[in-house]
Short mmCIF file of N, CA and C and ligand atoms in Angstrom, two decimals:
data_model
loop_
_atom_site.label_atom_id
_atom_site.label_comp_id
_atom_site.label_asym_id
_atom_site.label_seq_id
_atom_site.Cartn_x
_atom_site.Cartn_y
_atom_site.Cartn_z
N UNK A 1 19.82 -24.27 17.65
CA UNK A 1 18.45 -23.83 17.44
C UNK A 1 18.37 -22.32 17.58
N UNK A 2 17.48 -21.85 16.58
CA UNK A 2 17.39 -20.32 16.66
C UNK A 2 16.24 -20.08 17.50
N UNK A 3 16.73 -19.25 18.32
CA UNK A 3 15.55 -18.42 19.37
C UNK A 3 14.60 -17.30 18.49
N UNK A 4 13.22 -17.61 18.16
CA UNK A 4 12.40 -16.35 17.88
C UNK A 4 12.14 -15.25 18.72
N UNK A 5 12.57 -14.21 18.83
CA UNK A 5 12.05 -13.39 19.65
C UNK A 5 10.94 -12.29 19.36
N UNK A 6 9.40 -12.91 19.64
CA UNK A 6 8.22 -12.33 19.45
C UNK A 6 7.46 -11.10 20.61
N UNK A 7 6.84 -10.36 19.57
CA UNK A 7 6.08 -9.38 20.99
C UNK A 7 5.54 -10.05 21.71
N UNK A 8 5.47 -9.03 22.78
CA UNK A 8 4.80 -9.51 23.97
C UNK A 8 3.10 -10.11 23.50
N UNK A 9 2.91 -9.31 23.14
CA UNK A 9 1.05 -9.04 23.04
C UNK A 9 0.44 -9.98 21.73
N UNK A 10 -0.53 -10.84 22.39
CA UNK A 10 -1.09 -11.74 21.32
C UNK A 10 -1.07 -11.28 20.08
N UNK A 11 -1.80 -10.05 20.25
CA UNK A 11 -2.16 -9.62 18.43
C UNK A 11 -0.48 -9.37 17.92
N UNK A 12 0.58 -8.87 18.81
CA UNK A 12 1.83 -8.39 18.22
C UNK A 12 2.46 -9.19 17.52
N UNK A 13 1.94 -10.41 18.44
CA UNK A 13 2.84 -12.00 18.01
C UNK A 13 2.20 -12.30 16.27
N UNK A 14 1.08 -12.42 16.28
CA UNK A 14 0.42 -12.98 15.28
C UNK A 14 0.72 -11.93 13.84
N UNK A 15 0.93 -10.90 14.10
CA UNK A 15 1.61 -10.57 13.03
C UNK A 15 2.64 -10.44 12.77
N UNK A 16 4.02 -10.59 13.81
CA UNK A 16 4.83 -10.65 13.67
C UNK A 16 4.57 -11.97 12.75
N UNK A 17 4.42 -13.24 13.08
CA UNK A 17 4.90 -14.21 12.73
C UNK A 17 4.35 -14.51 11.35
N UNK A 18 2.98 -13.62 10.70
CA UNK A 18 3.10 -13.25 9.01
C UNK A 18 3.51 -12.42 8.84
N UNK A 19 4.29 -11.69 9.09
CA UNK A 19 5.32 -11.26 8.73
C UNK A 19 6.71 -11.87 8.22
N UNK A 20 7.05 -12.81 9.03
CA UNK A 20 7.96 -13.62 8.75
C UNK A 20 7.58 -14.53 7.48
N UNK A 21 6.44 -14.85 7.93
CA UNK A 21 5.84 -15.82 6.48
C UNK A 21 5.77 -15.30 5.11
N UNK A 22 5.47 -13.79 5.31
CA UNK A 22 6.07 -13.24 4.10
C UNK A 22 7.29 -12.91 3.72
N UNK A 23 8.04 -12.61 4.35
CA UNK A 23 9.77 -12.52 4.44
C UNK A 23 10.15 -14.49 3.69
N UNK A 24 9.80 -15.39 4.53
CA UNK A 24 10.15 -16.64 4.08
C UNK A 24 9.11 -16.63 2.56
N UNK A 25 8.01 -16.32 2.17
CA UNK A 25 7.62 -16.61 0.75
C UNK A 25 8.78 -15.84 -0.38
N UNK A 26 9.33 -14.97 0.19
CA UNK A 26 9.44 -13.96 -0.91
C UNK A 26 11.30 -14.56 -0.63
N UNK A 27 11.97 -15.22 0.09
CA UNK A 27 13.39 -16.09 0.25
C UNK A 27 13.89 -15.04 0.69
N UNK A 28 13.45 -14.23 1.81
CA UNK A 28 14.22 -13.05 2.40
C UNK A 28 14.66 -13.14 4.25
N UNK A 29 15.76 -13.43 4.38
CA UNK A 29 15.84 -13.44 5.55
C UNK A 29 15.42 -12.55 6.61
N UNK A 30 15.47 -13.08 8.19
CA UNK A 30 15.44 -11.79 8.57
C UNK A 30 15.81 -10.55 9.07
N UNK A 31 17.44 -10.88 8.31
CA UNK A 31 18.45 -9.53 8.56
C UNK A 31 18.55 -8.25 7.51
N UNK A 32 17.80 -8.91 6.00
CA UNK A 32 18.01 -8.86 4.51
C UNK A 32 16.75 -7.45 4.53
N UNK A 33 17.10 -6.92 3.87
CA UNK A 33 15.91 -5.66 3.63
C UNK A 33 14.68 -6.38 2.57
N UNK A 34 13.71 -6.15 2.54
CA UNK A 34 12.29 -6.71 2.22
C UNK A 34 12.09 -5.85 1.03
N UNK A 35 12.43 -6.29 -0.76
CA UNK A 35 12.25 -5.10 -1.57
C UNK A 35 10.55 -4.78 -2.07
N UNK A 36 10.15 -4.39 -1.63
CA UNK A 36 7.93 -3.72 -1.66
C UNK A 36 8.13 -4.14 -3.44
N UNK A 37 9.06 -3.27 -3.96
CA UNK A 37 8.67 -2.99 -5.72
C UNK A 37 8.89 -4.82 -6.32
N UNK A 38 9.99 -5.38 -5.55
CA UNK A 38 9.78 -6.58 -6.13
C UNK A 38 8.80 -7.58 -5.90
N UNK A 39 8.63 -7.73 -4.73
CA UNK A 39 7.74 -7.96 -3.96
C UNK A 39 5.77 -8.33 -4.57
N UNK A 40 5.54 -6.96 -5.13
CA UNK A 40 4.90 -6.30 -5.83
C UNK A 40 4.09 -7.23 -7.05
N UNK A 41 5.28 -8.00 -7.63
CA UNK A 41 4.91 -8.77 -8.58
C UNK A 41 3.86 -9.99 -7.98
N UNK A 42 4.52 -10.37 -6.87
CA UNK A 42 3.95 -11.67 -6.71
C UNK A 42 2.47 -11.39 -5.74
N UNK A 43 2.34 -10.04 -5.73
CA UNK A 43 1.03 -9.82 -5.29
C UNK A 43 0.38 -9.02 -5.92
N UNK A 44 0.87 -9.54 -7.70
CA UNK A 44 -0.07 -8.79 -8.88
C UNK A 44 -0.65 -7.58 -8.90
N UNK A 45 0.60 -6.68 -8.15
CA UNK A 45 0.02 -5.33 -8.21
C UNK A 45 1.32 -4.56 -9.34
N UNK A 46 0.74 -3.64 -10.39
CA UNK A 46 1.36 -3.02 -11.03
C UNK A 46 1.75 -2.22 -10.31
N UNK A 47 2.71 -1.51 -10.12
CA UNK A 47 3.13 0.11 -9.69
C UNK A 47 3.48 1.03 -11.25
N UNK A 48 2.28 1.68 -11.32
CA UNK A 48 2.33 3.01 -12.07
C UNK A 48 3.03 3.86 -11.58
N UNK A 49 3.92 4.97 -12.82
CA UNK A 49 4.75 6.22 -12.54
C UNK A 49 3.35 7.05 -12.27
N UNK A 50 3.09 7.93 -11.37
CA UNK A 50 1.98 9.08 -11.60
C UNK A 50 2.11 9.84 -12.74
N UNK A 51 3.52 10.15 -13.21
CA UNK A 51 3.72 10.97 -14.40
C UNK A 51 3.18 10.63 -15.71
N UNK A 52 3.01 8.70 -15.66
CA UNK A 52 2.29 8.09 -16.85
C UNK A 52 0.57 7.87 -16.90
N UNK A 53 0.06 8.52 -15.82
CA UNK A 53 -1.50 8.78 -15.36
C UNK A 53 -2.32 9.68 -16.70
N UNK A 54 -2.89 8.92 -17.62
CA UNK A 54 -3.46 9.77 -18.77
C UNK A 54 -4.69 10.98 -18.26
N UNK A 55 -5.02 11.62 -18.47
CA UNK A 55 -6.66 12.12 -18.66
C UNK A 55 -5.98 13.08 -17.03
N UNK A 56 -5.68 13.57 -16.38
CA UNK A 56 -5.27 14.37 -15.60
C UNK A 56 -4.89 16.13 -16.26
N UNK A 57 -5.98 17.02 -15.69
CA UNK A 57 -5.75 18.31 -16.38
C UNK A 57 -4.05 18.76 -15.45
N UNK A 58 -3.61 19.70 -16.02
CA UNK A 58 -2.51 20.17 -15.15
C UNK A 58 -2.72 20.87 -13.74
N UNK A 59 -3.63 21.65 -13.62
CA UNK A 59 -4.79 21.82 -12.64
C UNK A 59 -4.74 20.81 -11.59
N UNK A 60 -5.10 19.94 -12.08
CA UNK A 60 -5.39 18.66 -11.00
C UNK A 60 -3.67 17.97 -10.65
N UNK A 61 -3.31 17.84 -11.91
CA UNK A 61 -1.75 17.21 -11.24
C UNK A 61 -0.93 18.01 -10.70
N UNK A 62 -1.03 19.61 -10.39
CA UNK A 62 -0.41 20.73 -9.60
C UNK A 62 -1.02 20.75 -8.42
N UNK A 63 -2.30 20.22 -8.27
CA UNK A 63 -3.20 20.17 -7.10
C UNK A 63 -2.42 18.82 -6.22
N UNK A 64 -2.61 17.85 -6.97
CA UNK A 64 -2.04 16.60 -5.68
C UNK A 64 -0.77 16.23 -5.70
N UNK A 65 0.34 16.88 -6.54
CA UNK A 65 1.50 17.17 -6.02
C UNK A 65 1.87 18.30 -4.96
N UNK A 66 0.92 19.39 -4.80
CA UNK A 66 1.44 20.58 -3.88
C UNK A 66 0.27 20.46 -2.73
N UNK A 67 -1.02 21.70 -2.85
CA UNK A 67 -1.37 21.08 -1.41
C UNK A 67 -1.93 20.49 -1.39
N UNK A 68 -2.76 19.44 -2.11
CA UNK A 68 -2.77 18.25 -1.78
C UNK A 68 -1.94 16.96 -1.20
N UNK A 69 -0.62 17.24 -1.50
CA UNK A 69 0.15 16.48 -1.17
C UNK A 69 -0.08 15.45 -0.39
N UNK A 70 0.24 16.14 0.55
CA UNK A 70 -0.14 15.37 2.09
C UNK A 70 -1.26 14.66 2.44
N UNK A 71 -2.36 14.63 1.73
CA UNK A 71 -3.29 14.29 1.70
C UNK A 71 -3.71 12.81 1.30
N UNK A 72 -2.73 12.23 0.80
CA UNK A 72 -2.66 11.15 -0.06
C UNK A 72 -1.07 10.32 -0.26
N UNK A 73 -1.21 9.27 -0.11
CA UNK A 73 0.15 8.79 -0.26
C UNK A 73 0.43 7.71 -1.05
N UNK A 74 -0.69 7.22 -1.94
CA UNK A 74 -1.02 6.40 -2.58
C UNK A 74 -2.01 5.06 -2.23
N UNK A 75 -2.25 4.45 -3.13
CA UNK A 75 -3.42 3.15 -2.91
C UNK A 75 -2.97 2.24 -4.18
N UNK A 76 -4.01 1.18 -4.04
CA UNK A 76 -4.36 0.41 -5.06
C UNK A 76 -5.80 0.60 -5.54
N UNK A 77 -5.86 0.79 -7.10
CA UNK A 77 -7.52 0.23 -7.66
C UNK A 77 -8.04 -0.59 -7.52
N UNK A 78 -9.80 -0.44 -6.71
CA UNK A 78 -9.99 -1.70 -6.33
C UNK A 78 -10.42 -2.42 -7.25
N UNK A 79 -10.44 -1.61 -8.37
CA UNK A 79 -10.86 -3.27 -9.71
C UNK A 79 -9.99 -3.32 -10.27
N UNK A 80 -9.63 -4.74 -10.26
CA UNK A 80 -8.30 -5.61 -11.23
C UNK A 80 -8.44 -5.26 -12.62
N UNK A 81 -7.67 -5.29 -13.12
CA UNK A 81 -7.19 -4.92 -14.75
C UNK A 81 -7.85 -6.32 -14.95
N UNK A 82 -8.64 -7.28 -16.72
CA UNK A 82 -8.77 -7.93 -17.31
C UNK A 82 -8.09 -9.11 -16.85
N UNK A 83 -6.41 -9.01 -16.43
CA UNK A 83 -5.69 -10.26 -16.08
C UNK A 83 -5.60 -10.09 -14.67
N UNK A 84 -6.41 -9.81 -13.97
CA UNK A 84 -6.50 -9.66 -12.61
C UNK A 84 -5.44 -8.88 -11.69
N UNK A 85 -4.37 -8.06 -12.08
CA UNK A 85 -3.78 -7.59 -11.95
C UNK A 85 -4.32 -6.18 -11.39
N UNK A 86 -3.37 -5.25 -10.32
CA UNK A 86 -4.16 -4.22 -9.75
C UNK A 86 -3.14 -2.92 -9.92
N UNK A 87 -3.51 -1.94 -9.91
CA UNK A 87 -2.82 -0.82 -10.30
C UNK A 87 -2.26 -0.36 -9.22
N UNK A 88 -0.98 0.04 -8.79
CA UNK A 88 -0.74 1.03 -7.68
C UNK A 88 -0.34 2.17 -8.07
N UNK A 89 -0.55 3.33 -7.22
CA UNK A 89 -0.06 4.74 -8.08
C UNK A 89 0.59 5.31 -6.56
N UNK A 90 1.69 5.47 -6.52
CA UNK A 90 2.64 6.57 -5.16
C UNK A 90 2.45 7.77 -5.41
N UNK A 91 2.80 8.07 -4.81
CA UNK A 91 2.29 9.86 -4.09
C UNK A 91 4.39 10.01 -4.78
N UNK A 92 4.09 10.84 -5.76
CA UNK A 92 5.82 10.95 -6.17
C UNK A 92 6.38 11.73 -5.19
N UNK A 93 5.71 12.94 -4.33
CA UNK A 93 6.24 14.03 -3.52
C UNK A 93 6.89 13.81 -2.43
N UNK A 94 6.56 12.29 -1.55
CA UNK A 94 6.71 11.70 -0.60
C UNK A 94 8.44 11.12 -0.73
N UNK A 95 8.71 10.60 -1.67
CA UNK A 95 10.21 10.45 -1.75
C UNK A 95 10.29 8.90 -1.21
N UNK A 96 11.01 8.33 -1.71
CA UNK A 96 11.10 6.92 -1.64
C UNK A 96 11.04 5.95 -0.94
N UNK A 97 11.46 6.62 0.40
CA UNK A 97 11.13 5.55 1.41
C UNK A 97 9.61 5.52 1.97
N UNK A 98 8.85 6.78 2.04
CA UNK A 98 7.57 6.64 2.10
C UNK A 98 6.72 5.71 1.36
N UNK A 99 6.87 5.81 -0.03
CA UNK A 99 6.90 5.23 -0.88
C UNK A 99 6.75 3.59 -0.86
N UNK A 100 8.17 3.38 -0.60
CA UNK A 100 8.22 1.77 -0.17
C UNK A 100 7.13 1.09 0.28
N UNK A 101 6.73 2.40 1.84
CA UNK A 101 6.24 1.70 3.37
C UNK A 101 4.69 1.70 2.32
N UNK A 102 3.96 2.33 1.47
CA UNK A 102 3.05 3.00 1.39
C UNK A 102 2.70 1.55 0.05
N UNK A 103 3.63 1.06 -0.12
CA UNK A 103 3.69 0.21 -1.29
C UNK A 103 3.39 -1.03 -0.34
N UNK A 104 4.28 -1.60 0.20
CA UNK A 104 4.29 -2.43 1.23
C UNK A 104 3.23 -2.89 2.14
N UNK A 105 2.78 -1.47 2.95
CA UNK A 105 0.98 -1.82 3.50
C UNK A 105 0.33 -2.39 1.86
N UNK A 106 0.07 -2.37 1.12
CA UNK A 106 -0.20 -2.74 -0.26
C UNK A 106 -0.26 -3.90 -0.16
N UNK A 107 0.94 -4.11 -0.10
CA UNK A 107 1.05 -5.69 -0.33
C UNK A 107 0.48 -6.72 0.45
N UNK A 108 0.92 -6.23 1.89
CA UNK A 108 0.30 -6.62 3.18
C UNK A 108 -0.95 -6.81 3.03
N UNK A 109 -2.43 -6.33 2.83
CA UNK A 109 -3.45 -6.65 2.32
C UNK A 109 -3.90 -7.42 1.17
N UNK A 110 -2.96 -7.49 -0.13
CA UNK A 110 -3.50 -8.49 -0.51
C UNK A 110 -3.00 -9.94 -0.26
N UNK A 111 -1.49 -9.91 0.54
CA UNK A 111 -1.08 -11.06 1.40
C UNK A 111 -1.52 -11.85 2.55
N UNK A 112 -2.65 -11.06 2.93
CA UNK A 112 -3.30 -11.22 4.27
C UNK A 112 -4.65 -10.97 4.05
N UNK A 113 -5.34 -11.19 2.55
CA UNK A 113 -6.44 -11.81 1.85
C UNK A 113 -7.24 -10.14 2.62
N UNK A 114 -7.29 -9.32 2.51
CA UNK A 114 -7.62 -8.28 2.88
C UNK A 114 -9.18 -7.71 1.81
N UNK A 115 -10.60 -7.76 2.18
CA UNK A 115 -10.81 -7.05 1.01
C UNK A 115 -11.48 -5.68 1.31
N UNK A 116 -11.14 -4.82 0.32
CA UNK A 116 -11.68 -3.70 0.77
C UNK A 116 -12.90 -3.29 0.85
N UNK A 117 -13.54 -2.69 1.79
CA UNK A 117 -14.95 -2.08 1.98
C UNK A 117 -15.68 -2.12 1.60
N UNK A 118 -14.75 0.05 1.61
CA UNK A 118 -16.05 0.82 1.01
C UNK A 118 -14.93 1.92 0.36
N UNK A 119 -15.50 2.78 -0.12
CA UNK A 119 -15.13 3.84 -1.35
C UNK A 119 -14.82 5.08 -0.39
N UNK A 120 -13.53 5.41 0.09
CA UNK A 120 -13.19 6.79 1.12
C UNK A 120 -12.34 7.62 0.25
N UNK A 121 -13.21 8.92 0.56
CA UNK A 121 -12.22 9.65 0.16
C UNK A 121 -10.77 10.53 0.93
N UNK A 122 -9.75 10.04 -0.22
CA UNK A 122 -8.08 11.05 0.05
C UNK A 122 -7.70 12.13 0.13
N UNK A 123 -8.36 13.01 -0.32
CA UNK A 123 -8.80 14.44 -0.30
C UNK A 123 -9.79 15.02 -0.41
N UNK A 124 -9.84 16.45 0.07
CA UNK A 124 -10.88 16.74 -0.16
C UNK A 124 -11.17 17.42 -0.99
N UNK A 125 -12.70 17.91 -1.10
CA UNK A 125 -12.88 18.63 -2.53
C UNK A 125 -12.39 19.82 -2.25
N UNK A 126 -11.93 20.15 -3.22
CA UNK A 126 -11.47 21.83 -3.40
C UNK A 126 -12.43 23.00 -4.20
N UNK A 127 -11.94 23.99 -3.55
CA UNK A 127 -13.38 25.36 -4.68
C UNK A 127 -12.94 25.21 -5.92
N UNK A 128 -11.80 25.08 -5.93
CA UNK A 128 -11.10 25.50 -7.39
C UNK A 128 -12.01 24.15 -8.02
N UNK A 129 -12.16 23.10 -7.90
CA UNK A 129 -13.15 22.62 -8.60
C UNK A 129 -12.23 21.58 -9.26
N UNK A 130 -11.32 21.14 -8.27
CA UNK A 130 -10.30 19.95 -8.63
C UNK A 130 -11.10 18.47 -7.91
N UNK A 131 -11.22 17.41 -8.33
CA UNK A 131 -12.17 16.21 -8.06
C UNK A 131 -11.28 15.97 -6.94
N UNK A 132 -12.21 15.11 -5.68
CA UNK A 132 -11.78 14.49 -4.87
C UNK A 132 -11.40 12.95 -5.42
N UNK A 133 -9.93 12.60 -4.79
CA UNK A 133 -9.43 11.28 -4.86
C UNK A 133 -10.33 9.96 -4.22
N UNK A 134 -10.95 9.07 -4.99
CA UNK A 134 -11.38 7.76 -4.41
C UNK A 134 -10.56 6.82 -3.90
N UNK A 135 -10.71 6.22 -2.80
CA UNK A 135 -9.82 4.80 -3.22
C UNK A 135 -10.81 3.90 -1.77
N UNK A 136 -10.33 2.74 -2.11
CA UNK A 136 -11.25 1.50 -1.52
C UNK A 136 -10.24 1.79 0.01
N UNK A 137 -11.32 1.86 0.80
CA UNK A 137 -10.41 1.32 2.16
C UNK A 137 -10.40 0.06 2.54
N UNK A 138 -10.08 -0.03 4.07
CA UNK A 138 -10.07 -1.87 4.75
C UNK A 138 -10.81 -1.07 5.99
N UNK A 139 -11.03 -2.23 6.38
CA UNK A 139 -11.10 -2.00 8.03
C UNK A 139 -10.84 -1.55 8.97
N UNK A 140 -11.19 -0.98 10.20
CA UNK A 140 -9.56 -0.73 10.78
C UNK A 140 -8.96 -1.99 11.55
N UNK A 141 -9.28 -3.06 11.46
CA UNK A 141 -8.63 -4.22 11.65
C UNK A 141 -7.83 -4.58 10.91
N UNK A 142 -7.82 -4.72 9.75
CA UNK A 142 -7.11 -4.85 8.48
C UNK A 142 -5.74 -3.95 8.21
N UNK A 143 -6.35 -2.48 8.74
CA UNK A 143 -5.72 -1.67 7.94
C UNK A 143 -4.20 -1.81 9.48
N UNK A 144 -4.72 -1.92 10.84
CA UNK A 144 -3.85 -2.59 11.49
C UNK A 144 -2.60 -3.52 11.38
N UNK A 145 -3.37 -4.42 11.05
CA UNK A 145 -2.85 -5.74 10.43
C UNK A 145 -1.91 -5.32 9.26
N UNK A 146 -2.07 -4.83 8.66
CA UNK A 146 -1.26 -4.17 7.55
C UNK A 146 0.20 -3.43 7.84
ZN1 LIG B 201 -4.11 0.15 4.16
#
């Protein structure tokens, strides 16, 4: 018999152990690395290149690659595409493993029936007169849980 070894702390336990439930949906053990991009599919989220983002002046895409950067690390749209499907867009500057984790909380919410809010903004406005980023938040219970 295999010994689970769970956190101490009620709430630690309870997500540990969906955690595991997502590790066992997706046939991933728990020694095996957890792939977010594959992952991804089965929680009907697209992952967009930012580079394939239409209607962006250069202005604005020099803005939230540099100092904006940091400001943002990516989200999901909170309205589904036609086939219910949801868009994700990464922060490209962040580099891949950010990336992953940033993909992953992603998933975690819509795996854990998560819905979002309200409408927060990722940056802020700038003089130069570059738009502030929208995106749907959670809770901070949720976003915990995540
Ligand atoms: Zn989140």
């Amino acid at each position: 018999m295999r010994t689970l070894l769970l956190p101490s702390t009620e709430k630690r336990k309870q997500f540990e152990l969906r955690a595991l439930a997502l590790r066992d949906f997706a046939g991933v053990t728990r020694d095996q690395p957890l792939d977010p991009f594959a992952l991804a599919t089965f929680a009907r989220l697209l992952v967009v290149d930012f580079e394939a983002i239409e209607g962006l002046s250069e202005a604005t895409r020099a803005h939230l690659l540099g100092e904006a950067s940091d400001e943002w690390s990516g989200g999901a749209c909170s309205r589904p595409l036609p086939d219910g499907w949801r868009l994700v867009i990464l922060n490209p500057a962040h580099g891949t493993q950010r990336n992953r984790a940033t993909l992953m909380e992603e998933i975690s919410h819509v795996f854990l029936g998560h819905a979002a809010n309200r409408l927060a903004p990722v940056t802020s406005p700038t003089a130069d007169g570059n738009p502030r980023i929208l995106t749907r938040d959670y809770n901070h219970d949720d976003e915990e849980a995540a």
